[in-house]
GROMACS .gro file of C-alpha atoms in nm:
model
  409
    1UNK     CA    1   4.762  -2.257  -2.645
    2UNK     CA    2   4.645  -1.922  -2.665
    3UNK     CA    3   4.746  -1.757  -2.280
    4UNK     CA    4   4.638  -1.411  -2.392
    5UNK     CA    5   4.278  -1.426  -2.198
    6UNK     CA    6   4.450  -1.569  -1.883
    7UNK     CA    7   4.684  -1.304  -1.864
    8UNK     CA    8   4.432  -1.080  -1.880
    9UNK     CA    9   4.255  -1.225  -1.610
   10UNK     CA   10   4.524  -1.176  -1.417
   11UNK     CA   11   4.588  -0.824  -1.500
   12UNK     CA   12   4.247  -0.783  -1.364
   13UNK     CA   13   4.269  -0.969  -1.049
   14UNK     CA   14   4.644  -0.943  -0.911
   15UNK     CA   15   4.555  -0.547  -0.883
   16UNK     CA   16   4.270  -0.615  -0.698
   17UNK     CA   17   4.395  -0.883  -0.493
   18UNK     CA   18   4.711  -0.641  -0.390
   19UNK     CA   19   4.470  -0.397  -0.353
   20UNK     CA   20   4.295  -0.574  -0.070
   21UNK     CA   21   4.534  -0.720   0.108
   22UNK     CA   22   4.719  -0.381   0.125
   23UNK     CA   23   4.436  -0.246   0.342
   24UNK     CA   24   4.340  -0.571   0.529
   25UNK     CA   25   4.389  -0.405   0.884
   26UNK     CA   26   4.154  -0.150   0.851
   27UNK     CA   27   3.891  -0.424   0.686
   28UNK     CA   28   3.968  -0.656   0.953
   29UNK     CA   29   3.854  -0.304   1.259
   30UNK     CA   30   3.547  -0.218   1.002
   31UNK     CA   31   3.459  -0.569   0.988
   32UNK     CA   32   3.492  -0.575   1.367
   33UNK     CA   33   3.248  -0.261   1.403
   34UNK     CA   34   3.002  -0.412   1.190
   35UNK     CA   35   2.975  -0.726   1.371
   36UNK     CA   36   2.964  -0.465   1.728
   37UNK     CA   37   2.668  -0.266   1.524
   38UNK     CA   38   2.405  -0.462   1.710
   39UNK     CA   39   2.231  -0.238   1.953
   40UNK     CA   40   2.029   0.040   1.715
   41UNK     CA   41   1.976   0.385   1.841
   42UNK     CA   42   1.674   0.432   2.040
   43UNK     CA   43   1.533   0.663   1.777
   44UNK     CA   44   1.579   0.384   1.509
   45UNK     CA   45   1.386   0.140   1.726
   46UNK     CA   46   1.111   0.384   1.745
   47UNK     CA   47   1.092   0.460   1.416
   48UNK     CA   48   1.092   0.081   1.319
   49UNK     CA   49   0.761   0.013   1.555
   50UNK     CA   50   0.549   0.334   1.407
   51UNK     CA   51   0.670   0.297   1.031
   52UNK     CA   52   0.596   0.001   0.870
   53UNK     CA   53   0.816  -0.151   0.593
   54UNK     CA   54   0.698  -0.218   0.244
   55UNK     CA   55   0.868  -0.472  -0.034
   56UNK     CA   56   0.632  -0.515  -0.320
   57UNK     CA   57   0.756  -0.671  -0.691
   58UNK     CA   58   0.728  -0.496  -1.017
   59UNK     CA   59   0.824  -0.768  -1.261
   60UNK     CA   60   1.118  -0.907  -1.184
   61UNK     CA   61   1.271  -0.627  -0.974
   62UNK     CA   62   1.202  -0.587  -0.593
   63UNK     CA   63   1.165  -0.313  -0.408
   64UNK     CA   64   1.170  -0.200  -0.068
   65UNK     CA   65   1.075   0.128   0.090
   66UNK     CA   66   0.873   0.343   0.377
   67UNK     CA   67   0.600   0.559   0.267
   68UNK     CA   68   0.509   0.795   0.558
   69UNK     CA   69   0.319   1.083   0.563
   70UNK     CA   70  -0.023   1.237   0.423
   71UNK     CA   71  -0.099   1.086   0.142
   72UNK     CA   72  -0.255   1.366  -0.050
   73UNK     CA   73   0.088   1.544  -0.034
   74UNK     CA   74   0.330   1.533  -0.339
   75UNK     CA   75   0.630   1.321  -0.176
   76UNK     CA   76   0.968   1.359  -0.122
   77UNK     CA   77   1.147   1.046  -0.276
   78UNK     CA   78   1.500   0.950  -0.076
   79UNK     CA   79   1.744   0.762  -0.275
   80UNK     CA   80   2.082   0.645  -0.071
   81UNK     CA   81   2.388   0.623  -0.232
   82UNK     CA   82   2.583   0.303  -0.287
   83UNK     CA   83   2.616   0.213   0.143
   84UNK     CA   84   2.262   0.296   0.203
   85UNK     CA   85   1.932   0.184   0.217
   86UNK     CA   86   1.605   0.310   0.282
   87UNK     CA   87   1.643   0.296   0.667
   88UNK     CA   88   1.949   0.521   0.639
   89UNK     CA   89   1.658   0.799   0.621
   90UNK     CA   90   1.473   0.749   0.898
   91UNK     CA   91   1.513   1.058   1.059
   92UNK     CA   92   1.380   1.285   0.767
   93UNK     CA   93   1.088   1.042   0.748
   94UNK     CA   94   1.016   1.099   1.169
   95UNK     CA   95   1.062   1.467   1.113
   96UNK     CA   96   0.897   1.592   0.798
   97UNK     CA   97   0.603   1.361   0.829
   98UNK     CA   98   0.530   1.522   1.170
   99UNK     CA   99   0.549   1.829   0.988
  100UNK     CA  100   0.276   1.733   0.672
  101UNK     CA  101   0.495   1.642   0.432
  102UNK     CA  102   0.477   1.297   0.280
  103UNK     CA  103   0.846   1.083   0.259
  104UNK     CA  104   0.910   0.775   0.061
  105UNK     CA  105   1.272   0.631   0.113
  106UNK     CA  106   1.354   0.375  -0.118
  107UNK     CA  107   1.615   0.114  -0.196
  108UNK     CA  108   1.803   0.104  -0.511
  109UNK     CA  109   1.692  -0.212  -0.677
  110UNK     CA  110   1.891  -0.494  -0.856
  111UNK     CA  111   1.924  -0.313  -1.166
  112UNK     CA  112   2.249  -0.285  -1.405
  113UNK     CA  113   2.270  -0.010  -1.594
  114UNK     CA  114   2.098   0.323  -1.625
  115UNK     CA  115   1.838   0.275  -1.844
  116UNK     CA  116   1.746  -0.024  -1.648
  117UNK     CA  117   1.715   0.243  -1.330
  118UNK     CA  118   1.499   0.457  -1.557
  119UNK     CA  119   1.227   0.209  -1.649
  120UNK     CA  120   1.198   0.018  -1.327
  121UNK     CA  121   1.207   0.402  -1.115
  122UNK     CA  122   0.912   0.465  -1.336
  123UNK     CA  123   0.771   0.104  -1.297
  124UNK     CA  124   0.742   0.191  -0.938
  125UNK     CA  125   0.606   0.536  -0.881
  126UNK     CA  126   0.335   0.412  -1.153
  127UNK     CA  127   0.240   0.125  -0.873
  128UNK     CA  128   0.193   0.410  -0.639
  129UNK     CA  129  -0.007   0.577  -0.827
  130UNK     CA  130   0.258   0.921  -0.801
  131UNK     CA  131   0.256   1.124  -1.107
  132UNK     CA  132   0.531   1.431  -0.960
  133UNK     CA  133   0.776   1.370  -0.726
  134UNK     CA  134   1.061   1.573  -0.531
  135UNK     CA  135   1.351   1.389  -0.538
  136UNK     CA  136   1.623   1.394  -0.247
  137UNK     CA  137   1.908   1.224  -0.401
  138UNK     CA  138   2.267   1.175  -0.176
  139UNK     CA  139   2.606   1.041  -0.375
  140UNK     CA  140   2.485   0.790  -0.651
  141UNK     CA  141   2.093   0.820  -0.548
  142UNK     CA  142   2.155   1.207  -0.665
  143UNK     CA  143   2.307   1.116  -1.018
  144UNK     CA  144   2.040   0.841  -1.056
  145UNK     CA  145   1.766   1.167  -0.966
  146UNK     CA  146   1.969   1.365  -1.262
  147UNK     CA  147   1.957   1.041  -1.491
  148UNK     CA  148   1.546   1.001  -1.415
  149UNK     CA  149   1.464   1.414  -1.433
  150UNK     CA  150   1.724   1.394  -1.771
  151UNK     CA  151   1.463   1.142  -1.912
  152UNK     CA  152   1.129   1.197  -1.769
  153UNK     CA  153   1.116   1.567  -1.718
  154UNK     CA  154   0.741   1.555  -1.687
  155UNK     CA  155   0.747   1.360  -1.382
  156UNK     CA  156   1.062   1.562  -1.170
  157UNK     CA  157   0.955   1.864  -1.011
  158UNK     CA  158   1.218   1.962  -0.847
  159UNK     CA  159   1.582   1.809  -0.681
  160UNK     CA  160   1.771   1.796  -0.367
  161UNK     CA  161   2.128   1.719  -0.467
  162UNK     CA  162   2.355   1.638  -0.170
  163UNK     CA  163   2.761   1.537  -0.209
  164UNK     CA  164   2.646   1.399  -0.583
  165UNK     CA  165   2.781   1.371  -0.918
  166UNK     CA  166   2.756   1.446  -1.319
  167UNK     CA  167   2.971   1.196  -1.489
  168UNK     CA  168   3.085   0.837  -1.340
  169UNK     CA  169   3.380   0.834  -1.564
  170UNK     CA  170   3.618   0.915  -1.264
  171UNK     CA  171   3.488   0.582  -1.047
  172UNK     CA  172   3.537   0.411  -1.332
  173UNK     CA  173   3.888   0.440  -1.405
  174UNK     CA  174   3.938   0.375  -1.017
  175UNK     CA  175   3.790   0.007  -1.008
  176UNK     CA  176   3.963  -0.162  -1.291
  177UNK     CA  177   3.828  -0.513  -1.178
  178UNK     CA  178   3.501  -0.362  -1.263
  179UNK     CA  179   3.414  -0.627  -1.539
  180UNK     CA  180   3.472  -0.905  -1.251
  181UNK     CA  181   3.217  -0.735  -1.040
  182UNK     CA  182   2.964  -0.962  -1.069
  183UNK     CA  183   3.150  -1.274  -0.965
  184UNK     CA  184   3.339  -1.129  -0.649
  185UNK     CA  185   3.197  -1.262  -0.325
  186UNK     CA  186   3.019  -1.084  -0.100
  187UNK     CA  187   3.263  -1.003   0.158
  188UNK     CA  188   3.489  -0.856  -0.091
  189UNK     CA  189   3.252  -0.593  -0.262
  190UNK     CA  190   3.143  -0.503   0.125
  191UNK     CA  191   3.558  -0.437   0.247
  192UNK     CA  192   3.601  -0.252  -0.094
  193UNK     CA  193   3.256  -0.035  -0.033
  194UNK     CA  194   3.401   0.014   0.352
  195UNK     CA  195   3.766   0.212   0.198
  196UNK     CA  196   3.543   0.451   0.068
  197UNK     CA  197   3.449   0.554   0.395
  198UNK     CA  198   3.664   0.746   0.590
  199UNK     CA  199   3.838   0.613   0.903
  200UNK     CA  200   3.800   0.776   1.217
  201UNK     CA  201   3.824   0.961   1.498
  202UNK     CA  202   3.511   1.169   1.426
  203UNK     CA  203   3.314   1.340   1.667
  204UNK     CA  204   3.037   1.146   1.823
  205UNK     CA  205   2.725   1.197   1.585
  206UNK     CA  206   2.935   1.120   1.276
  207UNK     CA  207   3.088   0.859   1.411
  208UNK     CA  208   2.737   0.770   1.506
  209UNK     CA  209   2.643   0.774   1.167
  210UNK     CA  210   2.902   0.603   1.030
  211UNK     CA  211   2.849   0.291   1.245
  212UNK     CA  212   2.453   0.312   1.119
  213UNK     CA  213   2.544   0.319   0.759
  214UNK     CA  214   2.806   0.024   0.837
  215UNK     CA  215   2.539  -0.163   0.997
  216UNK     CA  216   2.334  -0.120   0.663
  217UNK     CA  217   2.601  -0.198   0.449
  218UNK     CA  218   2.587  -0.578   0.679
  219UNK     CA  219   2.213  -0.612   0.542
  220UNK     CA  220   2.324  -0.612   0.180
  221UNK     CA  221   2.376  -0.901  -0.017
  222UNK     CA  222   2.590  -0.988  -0.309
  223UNK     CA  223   2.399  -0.897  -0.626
  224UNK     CA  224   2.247  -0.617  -0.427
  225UNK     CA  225   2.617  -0.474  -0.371
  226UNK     CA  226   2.742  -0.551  -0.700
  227UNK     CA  227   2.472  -0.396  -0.901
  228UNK     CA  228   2.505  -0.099  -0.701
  229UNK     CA  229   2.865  -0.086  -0.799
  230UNK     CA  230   2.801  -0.143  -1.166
  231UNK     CA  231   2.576   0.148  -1.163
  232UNK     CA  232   2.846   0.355  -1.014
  233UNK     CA  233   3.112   0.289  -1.328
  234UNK     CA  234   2.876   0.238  -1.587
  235UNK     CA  235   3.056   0.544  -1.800
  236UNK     CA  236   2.749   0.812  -1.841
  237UNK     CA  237   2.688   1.137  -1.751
  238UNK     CA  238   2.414   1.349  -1.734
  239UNK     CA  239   2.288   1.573  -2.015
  240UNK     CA  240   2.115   1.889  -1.970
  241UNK     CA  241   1.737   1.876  -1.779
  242UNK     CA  242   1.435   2.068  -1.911
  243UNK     CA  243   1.398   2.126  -1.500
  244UNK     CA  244   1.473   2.540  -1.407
  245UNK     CA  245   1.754   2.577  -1.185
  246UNK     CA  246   1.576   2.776  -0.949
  247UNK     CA  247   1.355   2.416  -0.892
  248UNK     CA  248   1.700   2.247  -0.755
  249UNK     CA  249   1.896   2.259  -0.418
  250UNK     CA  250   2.267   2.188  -0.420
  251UNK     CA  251   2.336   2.060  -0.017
  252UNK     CA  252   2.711   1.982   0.036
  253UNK     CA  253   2.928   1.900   0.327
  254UNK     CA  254   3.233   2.089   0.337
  255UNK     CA  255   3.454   1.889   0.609
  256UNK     CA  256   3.541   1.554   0.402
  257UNK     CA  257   3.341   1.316   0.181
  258UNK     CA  258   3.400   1.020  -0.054
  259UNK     CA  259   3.267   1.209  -0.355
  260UNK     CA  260   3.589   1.432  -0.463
  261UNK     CA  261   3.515   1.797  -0.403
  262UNK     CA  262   3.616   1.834  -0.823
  263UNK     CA  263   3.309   1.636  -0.931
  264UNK     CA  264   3.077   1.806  -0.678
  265UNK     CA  265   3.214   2.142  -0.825
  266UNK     CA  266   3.091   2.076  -1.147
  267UNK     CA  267   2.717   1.999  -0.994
  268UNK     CA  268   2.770   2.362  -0.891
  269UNK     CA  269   2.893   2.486  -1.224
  270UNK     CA  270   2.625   2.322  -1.392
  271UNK     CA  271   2.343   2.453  -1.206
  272UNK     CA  272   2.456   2.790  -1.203
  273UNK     CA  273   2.116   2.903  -1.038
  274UNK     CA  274   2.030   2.673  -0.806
  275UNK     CA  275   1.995   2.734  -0.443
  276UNK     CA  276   2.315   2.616  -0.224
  277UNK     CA  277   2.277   2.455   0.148
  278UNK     CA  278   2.631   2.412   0.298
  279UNK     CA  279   2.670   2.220   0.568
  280UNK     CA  280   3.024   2.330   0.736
  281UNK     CA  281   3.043   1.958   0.925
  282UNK     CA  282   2.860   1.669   0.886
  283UNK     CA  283   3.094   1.399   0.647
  284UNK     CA  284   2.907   1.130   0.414
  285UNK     CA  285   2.602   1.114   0.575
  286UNK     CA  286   2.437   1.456   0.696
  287UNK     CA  287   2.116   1.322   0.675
  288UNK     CA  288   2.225   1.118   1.004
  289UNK     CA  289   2.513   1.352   1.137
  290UNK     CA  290   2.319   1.636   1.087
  291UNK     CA  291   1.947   1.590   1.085
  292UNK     CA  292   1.812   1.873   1.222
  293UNK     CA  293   2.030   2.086   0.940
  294UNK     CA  294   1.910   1.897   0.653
  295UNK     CA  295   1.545   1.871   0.731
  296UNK     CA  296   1.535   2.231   0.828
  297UNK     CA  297   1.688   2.275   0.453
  298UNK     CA  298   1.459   2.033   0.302
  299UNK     CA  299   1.139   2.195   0.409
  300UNK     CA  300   1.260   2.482   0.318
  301UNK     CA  301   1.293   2.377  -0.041
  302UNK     CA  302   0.981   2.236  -0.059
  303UNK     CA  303   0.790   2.545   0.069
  304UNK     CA  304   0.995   2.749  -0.202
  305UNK     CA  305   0.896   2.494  -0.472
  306UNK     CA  306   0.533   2.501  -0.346
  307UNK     CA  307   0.477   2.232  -0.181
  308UNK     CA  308   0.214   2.267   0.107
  309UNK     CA  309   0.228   2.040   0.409
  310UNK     CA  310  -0.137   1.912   0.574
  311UNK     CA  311   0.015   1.874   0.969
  312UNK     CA  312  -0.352   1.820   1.010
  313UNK     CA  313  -0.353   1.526   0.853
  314UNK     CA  314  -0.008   1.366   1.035
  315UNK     CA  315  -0.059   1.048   1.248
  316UNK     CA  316   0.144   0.815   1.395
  317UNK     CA  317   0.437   0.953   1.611
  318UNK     CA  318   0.372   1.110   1.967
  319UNK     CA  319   0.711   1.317   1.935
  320UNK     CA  320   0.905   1.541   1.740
  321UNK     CA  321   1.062   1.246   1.583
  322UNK     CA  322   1.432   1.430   1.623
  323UNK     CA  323   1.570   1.178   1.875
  324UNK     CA  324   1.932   1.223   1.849
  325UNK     CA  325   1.976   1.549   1.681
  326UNK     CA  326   2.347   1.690   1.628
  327UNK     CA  327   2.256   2.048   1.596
  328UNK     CA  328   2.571   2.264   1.724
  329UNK     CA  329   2.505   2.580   1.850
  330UNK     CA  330   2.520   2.815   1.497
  331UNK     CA  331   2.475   2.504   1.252
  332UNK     CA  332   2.096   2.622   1.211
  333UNK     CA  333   2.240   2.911   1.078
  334UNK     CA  334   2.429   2.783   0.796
  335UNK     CA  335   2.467   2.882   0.465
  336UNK     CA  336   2.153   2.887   0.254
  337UNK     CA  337   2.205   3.094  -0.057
  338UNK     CA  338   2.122   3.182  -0.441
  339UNK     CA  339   2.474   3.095  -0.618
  340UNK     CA  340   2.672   3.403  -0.613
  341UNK     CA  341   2.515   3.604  -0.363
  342UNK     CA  342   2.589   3.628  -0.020
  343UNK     CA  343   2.461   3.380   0.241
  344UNK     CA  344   2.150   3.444   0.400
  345UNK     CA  345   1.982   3.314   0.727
  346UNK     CA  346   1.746   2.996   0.666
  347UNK     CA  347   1.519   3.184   0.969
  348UNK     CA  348   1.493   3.504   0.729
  349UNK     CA  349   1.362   3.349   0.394
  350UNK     CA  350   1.007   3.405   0.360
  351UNK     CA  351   0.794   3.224   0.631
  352UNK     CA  352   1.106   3.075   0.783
  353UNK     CA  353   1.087   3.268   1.164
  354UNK     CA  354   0.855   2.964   1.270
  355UNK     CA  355   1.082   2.764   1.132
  356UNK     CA  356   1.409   2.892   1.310
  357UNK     CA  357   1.228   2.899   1.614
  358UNK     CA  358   1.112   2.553   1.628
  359UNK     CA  359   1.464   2.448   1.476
  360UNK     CA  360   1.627   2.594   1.746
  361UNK     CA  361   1.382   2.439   2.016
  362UNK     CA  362   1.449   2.090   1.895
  363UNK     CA  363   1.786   2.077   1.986
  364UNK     CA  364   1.728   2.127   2.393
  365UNK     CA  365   1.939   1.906   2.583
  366UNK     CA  366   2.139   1.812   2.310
  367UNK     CA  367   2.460   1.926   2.553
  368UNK     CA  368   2.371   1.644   2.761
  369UNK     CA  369   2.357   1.412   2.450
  370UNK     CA  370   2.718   1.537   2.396
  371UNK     CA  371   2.858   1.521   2.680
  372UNK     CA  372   2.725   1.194   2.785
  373UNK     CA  373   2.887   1.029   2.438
  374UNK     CA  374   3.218   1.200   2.532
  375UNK     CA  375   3.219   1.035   2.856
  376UNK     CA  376   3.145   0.706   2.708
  377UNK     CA  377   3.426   0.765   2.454
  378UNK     CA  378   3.687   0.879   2.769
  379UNK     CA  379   3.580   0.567   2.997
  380UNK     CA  380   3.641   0.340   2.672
  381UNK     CA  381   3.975   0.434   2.662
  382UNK     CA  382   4.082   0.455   2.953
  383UNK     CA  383   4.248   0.174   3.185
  384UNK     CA  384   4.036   0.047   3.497
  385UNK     CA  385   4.263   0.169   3.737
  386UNK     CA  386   4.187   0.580   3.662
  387UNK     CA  387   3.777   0.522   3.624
  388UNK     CA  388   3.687   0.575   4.040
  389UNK     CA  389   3.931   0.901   4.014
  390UNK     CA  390   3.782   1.041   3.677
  391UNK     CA  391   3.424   0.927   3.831
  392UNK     CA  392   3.461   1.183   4.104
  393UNK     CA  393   3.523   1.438   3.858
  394UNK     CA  394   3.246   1.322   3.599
  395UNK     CA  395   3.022   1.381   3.946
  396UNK     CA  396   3.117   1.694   3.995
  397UNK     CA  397   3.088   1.774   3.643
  398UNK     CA  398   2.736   1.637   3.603
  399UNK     CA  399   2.619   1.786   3.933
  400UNK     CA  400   2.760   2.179   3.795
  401UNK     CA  401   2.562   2.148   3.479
  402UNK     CA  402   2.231   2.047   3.658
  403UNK     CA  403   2.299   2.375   3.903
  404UNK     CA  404   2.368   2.547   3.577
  405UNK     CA  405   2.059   2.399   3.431
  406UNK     CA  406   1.834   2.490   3.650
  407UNK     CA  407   1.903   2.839   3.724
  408UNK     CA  408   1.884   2.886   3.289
  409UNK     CA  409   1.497   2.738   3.389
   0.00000   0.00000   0.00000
C-alpha cells in the first residue's frame, strides 16, 4: 500500500489544524463580536434605504454592486480586499455622489485565478455599458486593479492604490494548506481570514470599522471566501502598465495593517512618480476609519486626472452623507505629495481651498461623536457599583462642553 499521498495529506492538514487551535481564544472573542455585530451604524441604515442594491449574472458568475451617482460621469470602481464587500464602501458612495461623481462598489466574484478576474471584470463593465474607469483598489482589490490595467490598458485610466500589493508570492508561502482551500468549511476559512486582522484596543472609529468589516466577513459564504483566498496565493505578480505614473495615487496607512509594510514599499518603488496620500492613523480600513481623509484624497485625484463632477445632476441623499466621520483635528492636513518632494497641503493644490473648507466643515461635532463613544467604552468596563459616581462627573462634563459650545457659537 502506497502511504505516500496520505502522508502528505497530513503534512498539509496537521499544520493547519495546530495552526487553529493555537489561536482558538481569540476566534472564539471574534466569533463572539460577529455574532454582537447586529445593530448597523445609523449612517449604514441610511445609506441602505437611498442606495439600492444590484446583483445581475454574466454567465455563470454573479455579481453584486451599488452604482450611485450621475450617470454621465466616468466612475470610480471600489474593489474590497479579501474581508470586504461592496457595502464596506458606503461612505465614499454617500459622499462623492453628493459631490457629482459617479461610484460603483463591487464584490469580487467567484472567480479562481487571475485571468478568470480579467475576463469576467471586463464581462461586467461591458454590461454597463463603461468603456474607462477609475479604479479604487484596497489590499487584494488593488493588485486585482494592477492585474486588469496590466491587461486592458485601454480601459484603466487611472488608479487609487491603498495598503496593496505587486507579487502574491509572500501569502503564498504563508498558507501552506492552500491546495485544501476549496474543501475547508466555512467557519474555518472565516477564523483564518479574522487572524489577519489585528486585535484590539483601537480607538473608537477603527474599532468601529473593524466590527463593520467583521460583520461583512459573517455575510460571506464558503466558495465566496475560498475563491477569494485562492486569488490571494495564486503566485503572480504584476508586470509593468502602459498607464503614466502621474495617472496613479499610492494611499497608505502608516499605524499598522495586514499587508507587510515590505510589499507596500515596493508599490512605492515601482511607481516612482505617482502621487502619495499618507494617512498617519487609520489601520486596514481607512475608507471606514477615516472617511473624510480618503474621500477628500479621492476627489482630489480625480480632479487632477480630469475628471469633472455634475453636482447638478446628484439626487437622492438630503445630507452630506458623512455620518460618522473620524476626522481628527490636523488629519485633513495630511500628507499629499509627488514622490520625493516635500509634503504639501491637500487645501493648496490647485482648486483645493473649497475643498479644505468644506472638509473641515464636515467634521463639526465630531468631539461629541468622540466623546460620547469613550463614555460608552468607560461605562462598559466598569463595575455597577462606580456608574452613579462617574455619572455625576460625565454631567458635569457634558454640561462644561455645552457652556463651552455655545460661547464658540
Amino acid at each position: 500500500m502506497n502511504c505516500a499521498p496520505l502522508f502528505t495529506d497530513l503534512a498539509i492538514i496537521v499544520p493547519l489544524l495546530l495552526f487553529f487551535s493555537s489561536s482558538s481564544s481569540s476566534w472564539r472573542e471574534k466569533e463572539r463580536d460577529m455574532k454582537g455585530v447586529s445593530s448597523a451604524p445609523g449612517d449604514y441604515v441610511y445609506f441602505k434605504s437611498q442606495v439600492p442594491l444590484h446583483k445581475i449574472s454574466i454567465g455563470a458568475k454573479q455579481w453584486r454592486y451599488y452604482d450611485f451617482g450621475p450617470k454621465t460621469v466616468p466612475p470610480l470602481i471600489c474593489i474590497p480586499g479579501i474581508a470586504g464587500t461592496a457595502d464596506v464602501y458606503y461612505k465614499q458612495i454617500m459622499s462623492l455622489s453628493m459631490k457629482g461623481y459617479r461610484v460603483i462598489s463591487i464584490d469580487i466574484p467567484r472567480v479562481w485565478n487571475h485571468q478568470e478576474w480579467i475576463h469576467a471584470f471586463e464581462k461586467f463593465l461591458d454590461s454597463m455599458n463603461v468603456h474607462h474607469v477609475h479604479i479604487y483598489g484596497t489590499s487584494l482589490g488593488g493588485f486585482l486593479a494592477q492585474i486588469f490595467a496590466q491587461h486592458r490598458p485601454r480601459r484603466v485610466k487611472s488608479l487609487v492604490l491603498s495598503n496593496t500589493f505587486l507579487e502574491t508570492h509572500k501569502f503564498a508561502a504563508a498558507m501552506p494548506w492552500s491546495p485544501i482551500v476549496n474543501w475547508t468549511p466555512s467557519f474555518l476559512l472565516k477564523r483564518y481570514i479574522l487572524t489577519g486582522i489585528r486585535d484590539g484596543p483601537h480607538e473608537p472609529f477603527i474599532a468601529d470599522s473593524v466590527d463593520f468589516v467583521v460583520g461583512q466577513v459573517e455575510t460571506l459564504g464558503r466558495e465566496d471566501l475560498s475563491s477569494r483566498l485562492t486569488l490571494n496565493v495564486n503566485v503572480a505578480s504584476v508586470g509593468p502598465l502602459l498607464l503614466s505614473d502621474s495617472f496613479i495615487t499610492i494611499m497608505d496607512t502608516i499605524d499598522y495593517c495586514a499587508v507587510p509594510q515590505q510589499l507596500k514599499d515596493q508599490v512605492s518603488e515601482r511607481y516612482p512618480g505617482a502621487r502619495r496620500a499618507v494617512l498617519k492613523t487609520g489601520g486596514d480600513f481607512p475608507f471606514l476609519s477615516r472617511p473624510d481623509e480618503v474621500n477628500l484624497y479621492l476627489q482630489l485625484h480625480l480632479r487632477r486626472v480630469g475628471v469633472e463632477a455634475k453636482p447638478e445632476l446628484v439626487k437622492g441623499f438630503s445630507g452630506d452623507g458623512n455620518a460618522g466621520s473620524s476626522m481628527g483635528e490636523n488629519n485633513g492636513r495630511d500628507h499629499f505629495d509627488n514622490s520625493g518632494k516635500d509634503h504639501e497641503d491637500p487645501g493648496a493644490q490647485e482648486g483645493g481651498s473649497d475643498l479644505t473648507e468644506s472638509f473641515n466643515s464636515e467634521t463639526h461635532g465630531l468631539h461629541q461623536q468622540v466623546l460620547a463613544k469613550l463614555l460608552l467604552n468607560v461605562f462598559y468596563n466598569l463595575n455597577f457599583s462606580m456608574h452613579v459616581s462617574c455619572a455625576s462627573l460625565i454631567l458635569q462634563y457634558y454640561a462644561l462642553s455645552l457652556y463651552i459650545t455655545s460661547k464658540q457659537v
